[in-house]
Coordinates of C-alpha atoms and ligand atoms in Angstrom, one line a residue:
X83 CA 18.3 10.0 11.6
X84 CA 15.7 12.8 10.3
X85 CA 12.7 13.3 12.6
X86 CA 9.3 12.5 11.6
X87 CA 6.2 13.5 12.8
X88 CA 2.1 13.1 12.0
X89 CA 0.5 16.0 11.0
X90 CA -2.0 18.2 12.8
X91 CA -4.5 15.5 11.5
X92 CA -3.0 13.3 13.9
X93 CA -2.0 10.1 13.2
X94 CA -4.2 8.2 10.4
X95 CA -5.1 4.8 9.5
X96 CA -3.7 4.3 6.1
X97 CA -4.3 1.3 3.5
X98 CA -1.7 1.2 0.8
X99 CA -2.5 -1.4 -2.3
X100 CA 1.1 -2.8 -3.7
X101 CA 4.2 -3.5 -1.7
X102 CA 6.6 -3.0 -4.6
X103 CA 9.9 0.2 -4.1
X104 CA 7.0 2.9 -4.2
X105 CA 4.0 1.3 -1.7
X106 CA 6.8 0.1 0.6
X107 CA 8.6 3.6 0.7
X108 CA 5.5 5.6 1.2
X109 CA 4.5 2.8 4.0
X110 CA 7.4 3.0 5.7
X111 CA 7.7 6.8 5.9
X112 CA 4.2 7.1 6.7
X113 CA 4.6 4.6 9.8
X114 CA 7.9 6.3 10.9
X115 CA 6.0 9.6 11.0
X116 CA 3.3 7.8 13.6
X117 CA 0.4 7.0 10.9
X118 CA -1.1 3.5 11.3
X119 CA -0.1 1.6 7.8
X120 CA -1.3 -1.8 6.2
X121 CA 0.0 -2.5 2.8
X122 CA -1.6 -5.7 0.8
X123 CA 0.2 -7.3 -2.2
X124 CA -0.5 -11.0 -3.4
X125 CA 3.2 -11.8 -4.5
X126 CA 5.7 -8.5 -4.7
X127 CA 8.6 -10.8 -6.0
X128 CA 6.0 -10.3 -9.2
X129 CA 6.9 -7.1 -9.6
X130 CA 8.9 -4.1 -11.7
X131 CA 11.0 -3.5 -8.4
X132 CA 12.2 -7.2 -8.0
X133 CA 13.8 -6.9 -11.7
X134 CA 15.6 -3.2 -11.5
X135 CA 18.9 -2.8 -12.1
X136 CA 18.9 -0.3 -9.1
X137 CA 20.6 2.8 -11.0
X138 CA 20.5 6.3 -9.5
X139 CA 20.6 7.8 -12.5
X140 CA 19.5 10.9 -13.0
X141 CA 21.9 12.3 -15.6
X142 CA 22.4 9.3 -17.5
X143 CA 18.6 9.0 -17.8
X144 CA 17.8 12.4 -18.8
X145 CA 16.5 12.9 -22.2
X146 CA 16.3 16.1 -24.7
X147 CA 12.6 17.5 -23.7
X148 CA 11.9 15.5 -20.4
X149 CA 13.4 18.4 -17.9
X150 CA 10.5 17.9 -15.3
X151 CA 11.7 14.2 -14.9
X152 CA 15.3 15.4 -14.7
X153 CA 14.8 17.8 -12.1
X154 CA 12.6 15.7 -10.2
X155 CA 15.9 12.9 -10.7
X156 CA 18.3 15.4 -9.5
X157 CA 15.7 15.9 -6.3
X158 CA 15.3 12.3 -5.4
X159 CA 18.9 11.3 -5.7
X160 CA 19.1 14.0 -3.0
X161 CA 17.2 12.6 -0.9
X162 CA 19.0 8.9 -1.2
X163 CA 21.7 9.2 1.2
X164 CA 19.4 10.3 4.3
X165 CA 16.7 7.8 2.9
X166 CA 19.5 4.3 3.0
X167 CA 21.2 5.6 6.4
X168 CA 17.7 6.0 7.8
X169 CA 16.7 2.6 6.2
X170 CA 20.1 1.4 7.7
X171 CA 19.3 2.5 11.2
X172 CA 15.5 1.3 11.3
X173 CA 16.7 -2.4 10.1
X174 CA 20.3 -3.1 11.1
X175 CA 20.8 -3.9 7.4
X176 CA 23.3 -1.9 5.2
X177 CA 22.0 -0.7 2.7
X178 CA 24.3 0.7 0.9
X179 CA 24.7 3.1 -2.2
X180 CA 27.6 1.9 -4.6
X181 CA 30.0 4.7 -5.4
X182 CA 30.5 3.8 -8.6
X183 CA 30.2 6.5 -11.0
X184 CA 28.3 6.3 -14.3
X185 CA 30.6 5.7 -17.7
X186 CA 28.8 6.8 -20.6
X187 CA 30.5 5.0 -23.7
X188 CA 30.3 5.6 -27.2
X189 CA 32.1 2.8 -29.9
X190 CA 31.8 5.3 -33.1
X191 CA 32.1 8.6 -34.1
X192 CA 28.0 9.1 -34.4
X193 CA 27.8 7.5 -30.8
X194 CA 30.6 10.2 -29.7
X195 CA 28.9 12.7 -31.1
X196 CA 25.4 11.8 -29.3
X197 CA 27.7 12.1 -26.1
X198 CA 29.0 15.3 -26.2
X199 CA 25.7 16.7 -27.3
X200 CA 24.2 14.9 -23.6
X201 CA 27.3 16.3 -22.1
X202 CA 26.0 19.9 -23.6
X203 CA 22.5 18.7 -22.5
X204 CA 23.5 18.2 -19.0
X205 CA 26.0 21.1 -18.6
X206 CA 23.2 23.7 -19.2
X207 CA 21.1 22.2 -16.5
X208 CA 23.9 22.4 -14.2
X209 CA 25.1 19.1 -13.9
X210 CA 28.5 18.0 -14.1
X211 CA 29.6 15.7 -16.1
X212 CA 33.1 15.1 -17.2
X213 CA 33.9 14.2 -20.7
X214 CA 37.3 11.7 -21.4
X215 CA 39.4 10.4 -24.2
X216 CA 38.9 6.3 -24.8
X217 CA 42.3 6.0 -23.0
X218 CA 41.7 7.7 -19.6
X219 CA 38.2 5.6 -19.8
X220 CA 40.5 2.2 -20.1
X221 CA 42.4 3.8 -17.6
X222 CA 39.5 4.0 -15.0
X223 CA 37.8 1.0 -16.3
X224 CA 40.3 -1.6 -17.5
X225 CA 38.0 -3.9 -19.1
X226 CA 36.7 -1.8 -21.8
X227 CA 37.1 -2.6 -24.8
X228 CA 40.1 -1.0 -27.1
X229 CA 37.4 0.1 -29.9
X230 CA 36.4 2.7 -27.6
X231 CA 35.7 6.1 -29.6
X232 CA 35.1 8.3 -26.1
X233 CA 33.4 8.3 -22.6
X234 CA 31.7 10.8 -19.9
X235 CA 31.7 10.2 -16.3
X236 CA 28.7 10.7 -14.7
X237 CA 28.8 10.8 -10.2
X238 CA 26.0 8.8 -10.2
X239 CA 25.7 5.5 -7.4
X240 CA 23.5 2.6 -7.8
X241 CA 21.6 0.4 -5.3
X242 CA 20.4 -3.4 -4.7
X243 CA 16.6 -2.7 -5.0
X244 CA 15.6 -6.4 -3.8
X245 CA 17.9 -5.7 -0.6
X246 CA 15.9 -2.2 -0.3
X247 CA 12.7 -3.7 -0.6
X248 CA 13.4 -6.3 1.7
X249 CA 14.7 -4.0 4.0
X250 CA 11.7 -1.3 3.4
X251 CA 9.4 -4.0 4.9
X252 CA 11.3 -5.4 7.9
X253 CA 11.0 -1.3 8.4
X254 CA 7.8 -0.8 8.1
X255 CA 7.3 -3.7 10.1
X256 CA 9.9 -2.7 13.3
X257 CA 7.3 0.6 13.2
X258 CA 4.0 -1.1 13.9
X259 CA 3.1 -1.8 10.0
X260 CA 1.5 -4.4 8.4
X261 CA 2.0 -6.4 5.2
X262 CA -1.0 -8.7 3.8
X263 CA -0.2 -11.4 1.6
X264 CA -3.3 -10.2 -0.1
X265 CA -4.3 -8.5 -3.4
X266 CA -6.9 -5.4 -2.5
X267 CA -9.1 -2.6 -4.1
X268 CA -10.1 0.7 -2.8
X269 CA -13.6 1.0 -0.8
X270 CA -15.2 4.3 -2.3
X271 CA -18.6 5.8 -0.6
X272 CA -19.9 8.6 -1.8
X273 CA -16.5 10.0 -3.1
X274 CA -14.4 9.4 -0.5
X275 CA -12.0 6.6 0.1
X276 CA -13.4 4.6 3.2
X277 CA -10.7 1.2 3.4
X278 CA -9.8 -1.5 1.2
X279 CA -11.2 -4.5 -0.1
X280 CA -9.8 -7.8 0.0
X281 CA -9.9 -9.4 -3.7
X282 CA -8.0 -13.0 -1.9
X283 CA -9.1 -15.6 0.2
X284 CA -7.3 -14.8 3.6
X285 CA -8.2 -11.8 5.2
X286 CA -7.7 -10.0 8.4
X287 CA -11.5 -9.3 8.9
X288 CA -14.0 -11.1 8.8
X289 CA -16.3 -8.3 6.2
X290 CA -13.4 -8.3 3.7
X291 CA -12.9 -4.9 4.3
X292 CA -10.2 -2.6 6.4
X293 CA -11.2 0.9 7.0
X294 CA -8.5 3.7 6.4
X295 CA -9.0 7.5 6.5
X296 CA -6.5 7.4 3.4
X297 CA -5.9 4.3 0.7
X298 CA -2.7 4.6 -1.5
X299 CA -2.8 3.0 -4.6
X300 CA 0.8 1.9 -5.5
X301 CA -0.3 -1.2 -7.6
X302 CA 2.6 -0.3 -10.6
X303 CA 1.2 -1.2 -14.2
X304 CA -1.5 -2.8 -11.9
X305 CA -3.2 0.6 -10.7
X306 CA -5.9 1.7 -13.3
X307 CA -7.6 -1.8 -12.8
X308 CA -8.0 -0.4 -8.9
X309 CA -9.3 3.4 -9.9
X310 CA -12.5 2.9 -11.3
X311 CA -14.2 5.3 -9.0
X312 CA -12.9 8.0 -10.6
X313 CA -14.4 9.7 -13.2
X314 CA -11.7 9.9 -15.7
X315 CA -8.8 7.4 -17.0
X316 CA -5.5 6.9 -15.5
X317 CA -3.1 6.1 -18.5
X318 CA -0.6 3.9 -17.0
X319 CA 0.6 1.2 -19.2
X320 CA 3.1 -2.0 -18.8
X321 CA 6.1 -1.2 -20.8
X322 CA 8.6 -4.9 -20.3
X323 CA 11.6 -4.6 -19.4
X324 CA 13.9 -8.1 -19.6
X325 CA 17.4 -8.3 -17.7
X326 CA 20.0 -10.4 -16.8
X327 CA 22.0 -11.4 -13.5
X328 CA 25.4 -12.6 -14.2
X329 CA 28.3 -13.4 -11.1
X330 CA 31.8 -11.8 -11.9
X331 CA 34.5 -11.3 -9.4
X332 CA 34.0 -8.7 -6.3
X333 CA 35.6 -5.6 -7.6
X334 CA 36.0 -6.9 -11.5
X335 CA 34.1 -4.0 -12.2
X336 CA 34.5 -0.4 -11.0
X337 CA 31.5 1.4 -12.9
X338 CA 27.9 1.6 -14.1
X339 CA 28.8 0.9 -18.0
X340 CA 26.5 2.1 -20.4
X341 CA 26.7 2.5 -24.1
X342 CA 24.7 1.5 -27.6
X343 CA 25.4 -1.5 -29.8
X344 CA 23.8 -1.3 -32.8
X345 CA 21.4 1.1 -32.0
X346 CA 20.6 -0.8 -29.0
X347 CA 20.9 1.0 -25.3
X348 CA 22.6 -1.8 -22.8
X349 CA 23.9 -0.8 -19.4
X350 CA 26.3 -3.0 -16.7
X351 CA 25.8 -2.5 -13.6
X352 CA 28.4 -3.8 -11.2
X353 CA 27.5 -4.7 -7.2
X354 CA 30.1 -5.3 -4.7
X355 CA 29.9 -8.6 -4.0
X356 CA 30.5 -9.4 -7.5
X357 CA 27.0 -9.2 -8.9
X358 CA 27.0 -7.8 -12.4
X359 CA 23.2 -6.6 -14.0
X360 CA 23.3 -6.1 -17.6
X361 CA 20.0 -4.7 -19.1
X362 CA 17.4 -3.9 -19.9
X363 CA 14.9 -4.1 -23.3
X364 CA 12.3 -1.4 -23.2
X365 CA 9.6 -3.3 -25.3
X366 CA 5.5 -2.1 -25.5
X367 CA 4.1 -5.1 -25.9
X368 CA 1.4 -5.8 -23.2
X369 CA 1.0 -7.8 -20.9
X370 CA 3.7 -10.4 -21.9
X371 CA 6.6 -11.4 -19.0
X372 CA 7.6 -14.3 -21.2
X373 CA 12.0 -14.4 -21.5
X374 CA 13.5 -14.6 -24.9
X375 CA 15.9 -16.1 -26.5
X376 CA 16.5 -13.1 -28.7
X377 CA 16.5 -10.4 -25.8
X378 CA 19.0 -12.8 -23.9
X379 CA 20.8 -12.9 -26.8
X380 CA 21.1 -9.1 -27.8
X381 CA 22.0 -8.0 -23.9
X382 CA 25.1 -10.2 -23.4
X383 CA 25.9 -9.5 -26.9
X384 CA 26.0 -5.9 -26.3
X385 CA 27.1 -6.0 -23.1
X386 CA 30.7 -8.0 -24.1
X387 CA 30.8 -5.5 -26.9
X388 CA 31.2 -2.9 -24.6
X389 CA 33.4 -5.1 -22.0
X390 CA 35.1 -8.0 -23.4
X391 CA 35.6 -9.7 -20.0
X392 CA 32.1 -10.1 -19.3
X393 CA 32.1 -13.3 -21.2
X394 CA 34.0 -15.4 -18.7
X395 CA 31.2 -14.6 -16.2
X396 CA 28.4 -17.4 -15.4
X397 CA 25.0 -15.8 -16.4
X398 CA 23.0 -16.6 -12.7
X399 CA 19.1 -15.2 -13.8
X400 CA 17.0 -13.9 -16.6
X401 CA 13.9 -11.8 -15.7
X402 CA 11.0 -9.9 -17.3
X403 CA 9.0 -7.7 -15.6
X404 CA 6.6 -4.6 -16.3
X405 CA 7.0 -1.3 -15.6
X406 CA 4.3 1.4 -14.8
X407 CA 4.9 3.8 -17.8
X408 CA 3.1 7.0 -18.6
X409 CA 2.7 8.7 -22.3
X410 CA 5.1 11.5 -20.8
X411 CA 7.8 9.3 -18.6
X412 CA 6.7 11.5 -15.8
X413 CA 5.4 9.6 -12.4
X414 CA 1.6 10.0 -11.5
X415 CA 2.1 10.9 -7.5
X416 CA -0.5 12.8 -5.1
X417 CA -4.7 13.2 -4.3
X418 CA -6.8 12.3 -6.6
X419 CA -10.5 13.7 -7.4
X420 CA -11.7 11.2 -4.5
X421 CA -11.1 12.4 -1.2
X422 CA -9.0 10.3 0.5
X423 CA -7.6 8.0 -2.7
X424 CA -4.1 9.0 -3.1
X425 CA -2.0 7.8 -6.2
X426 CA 1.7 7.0 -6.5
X427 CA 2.3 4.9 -9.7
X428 CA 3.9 6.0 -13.4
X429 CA 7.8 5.4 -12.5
X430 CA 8.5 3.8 -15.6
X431 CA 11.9 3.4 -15.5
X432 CA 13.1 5.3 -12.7
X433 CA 11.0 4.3 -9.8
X434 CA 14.3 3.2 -7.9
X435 CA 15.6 6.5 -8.2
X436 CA 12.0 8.4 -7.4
X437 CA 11.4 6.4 -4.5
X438 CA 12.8 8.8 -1.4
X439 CA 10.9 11.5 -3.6
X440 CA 7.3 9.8 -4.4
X441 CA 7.2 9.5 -0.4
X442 CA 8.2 12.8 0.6
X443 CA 5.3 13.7 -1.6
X444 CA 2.9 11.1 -0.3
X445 CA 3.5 11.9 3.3
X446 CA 3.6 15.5 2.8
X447 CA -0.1 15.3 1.4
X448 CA -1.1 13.1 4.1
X449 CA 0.5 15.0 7.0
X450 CA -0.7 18.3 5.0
X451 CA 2.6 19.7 4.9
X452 CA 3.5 21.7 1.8
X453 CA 4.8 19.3 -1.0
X454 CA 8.8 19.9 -1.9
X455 CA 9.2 22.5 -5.0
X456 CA 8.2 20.3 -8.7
X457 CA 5.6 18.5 -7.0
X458 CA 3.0 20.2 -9.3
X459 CA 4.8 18.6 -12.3
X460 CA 4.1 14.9 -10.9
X461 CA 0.7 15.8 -9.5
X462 CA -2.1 12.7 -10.1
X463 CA -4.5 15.3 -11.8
X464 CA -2.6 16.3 -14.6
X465 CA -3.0 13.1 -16.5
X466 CA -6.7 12.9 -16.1
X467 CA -9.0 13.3 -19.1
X468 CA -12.6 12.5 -19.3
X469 CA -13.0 9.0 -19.5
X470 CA -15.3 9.6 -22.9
X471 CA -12.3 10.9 -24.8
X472 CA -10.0 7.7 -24.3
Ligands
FAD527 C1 14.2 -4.5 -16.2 C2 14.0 -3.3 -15.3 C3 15.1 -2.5 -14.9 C4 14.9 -1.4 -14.1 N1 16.0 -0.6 -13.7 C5 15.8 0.5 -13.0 C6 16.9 1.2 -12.5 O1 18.0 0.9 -12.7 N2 16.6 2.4 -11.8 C7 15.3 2.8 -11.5 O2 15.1 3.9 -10.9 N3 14.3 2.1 -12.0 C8 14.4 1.0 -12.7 N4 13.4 0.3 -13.2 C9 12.0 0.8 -12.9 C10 11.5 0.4 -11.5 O3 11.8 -1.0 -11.3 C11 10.1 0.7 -11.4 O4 9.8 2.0 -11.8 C12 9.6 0.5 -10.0 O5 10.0 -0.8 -9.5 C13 8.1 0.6 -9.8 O6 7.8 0.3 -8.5 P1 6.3 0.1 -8.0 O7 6.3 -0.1 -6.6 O8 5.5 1.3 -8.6 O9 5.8 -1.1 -8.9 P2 6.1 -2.6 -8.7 O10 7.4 -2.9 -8.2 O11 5.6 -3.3 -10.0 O12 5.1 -3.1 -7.5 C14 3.7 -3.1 -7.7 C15 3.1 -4.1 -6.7 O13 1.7 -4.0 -6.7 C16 1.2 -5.3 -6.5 N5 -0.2 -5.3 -6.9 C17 -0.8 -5.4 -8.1 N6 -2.1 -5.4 -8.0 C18 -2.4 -5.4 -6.7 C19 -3.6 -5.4 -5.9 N7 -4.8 -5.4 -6.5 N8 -3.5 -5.3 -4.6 C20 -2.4 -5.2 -3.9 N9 -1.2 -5.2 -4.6 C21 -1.2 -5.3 -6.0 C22 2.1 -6.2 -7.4 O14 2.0 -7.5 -6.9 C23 3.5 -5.5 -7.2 O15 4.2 -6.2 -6.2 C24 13.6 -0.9 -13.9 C25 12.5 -1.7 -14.3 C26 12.7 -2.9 -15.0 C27 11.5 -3.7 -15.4

């Protein structure tokens, strides 16, 4: 179990708005470490976290240009083993990370082409990543279909994110927390960041308002609306993201599948009690969480493109849900120009993965320890721009 401690601050009273991966994580860590911690959220099921697919993806994710968001990737997946076995411990409840490695699939020559140039991508960056012929791919991964033109094997591992959350709470809980089935906004006086406001009926006090030396706002798409105090815009935006829950057999599946069907990026991620998630659109339209017939459509198209099987399995749940995107794909994570208001939002599509890493950051601020190396690249002041300009 890693060892926690409060800073020389001692141990503070801290308010954090949104109890989605990012809110919890930071809560939990913060309580573990002796801090005093009150998280509020209306409904988390509503959430980006309650939809994710749950990859640790680092690698598969990373993208020509976005090297700060790979290394911080590489940094976080790090940090997941100690984060579930510490989660584990604290609840009782495995949490486990599924060893099942990435497969990278192409169906044409162009596709096979974009791979090796990742493989490239990745190899210069010092990851490893294996490249294979279409027949050692079947070999690993039976169910692939035979109009394979090439693979890569990624070691990445994967996670149920609704079990983590779930988990993350009866955590934070077991540590003297406290979760409020209320929505919340920062109180601000004079530029520093005095408690939390209840927006909701029930409330713990009878003012409305719980005082905290320090209020993180971890509100996901959500958290602009609560930073009004400061003088410049935060540009977090929903970006949708709709995904399916199918039910295969236990072990059907040995890998994270993930290829593109007609220009169309699908993944397959298979869980060990037979779960199988097959996502996800990407889709910048707003604040819309309607399911369609048409995204529905395309996903198990393109997934039984990629694995024939896949058809015989009973499609269980359809979701949409918005992630907290920034301009550069890069999380938003640290103090902001009001004392005291500290903001961990941005994750787009990788909050699963940034979790263990977005609270090593928070905590570290708050316990005034020096922040891990890369922080400065997430840092919540190097979005800002005057408000004016926007
Ligand atoms: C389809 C899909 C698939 C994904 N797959 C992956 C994946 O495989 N790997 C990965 O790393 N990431 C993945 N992601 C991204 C990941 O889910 C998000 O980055 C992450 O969940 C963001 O977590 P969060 O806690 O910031 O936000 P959320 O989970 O959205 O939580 C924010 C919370 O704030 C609450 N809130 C809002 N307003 C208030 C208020 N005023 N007061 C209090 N609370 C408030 C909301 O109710 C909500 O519960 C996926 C996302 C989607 C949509």
């Amino acid at each position: 179990m890693t060892a926690l401690t409060v800073g020389a601050k001692g141990p503070q009273r801290v308010a954090v708005l949104g109890a989605g991966i990012i809110g919890l994580a930071c809560a939990w860590r913060l309580a573990r470490a002796g801090h005093r911690v009150t998280v509020l959220d209306p409904s988390a099921r509503t959430g980006a976290t309650y939809a994710a697919a749950g990859m640790i993806a680092p690698a598969s994710e990373a993208a020509f240009g976005q090297d700060a968001l790979l290394a911080a990737g590489l940094a976080s997946a790090r940090l997941w083993p100690t984060f579930a076995a510490d989660l584990t411990h604290d609840t009782g409840r495995p949490i486990e990370l599924t060893p099942c490695a990435t497969m990278l699939v192409a169906l044409d020559a162009d596709d096979d082409n974009a791979l090796t140039r990742h493989v490239r991508h990745l190899h210069r960056r010092g990851c490893t990543a294996e490249r294979l012929t279409s027949r050692a791919a079947r070999r690993l991964e039976a169910g692939l279909t035979p109009r394979l033109a090439g693979a890569v094997l990624l070691h990445e591992t994967a996670v149920d994110a609704r079990k983590v959350a779930s988990a993350l709470e009866v955590a934070l809980v077991e540590h003297g927390g406290t979760v409020l089935a209320v929505s919340g906004e920062p109180v601000v006086h004079e530029g520093t960041a005095t408690g939390v406001r209840s927006l909701g009926e029930r409330w713990a006090t009878t003012s409305g308002v719980i005082d905290a030396d320090v209020v993180v706002v971890a509100a996901g798409w959500r958290s602009p609306q609560m930073l009004s105090a400061l003088d410049h815009a935060v540009p977090i935006r929903p970006l949708k993201g709709q995904i399916l829950r199918l039910r295969s057999s236990p072990g059907a599946l040995g890998h994270t599948v993930r290829g593109t069907v007609r220009g169309r990026e699908v993944y397959v991620v298979p869980r060990p009690d037979g779960e199988v998630v097959v996502g996800a659109t990407s889709e910048d339209v707003g604040e819309d969480l309607r399911v369609t017939a048409g995204a529905v459509h395309d996903l198990l198209h393109d997934a039984i493109e990629l694995l024939p099987e896949l058809a015989e399995a009973t499609l269980v749940e359809s979701t949409a849900r918005l992630r907290p995107a920034t301009s550069d794909n890069l999380p938003v994570v640290g103090p902001t120009c009001v004392d005291g208001l500290v903001l961990a939002s941005g994750h787009g599509r990788d909050g699963i993965l940034l979790a263990p890493l977005t609270a090593e950051l928070v905590s570290a601020h708050i316990d005034g320890r020096p922040p891990p190396s890369g922080a400065e690249t997430l840092a919540a002041q190097r979005l800002c721009t005057p408000k004016e300009l926007t």
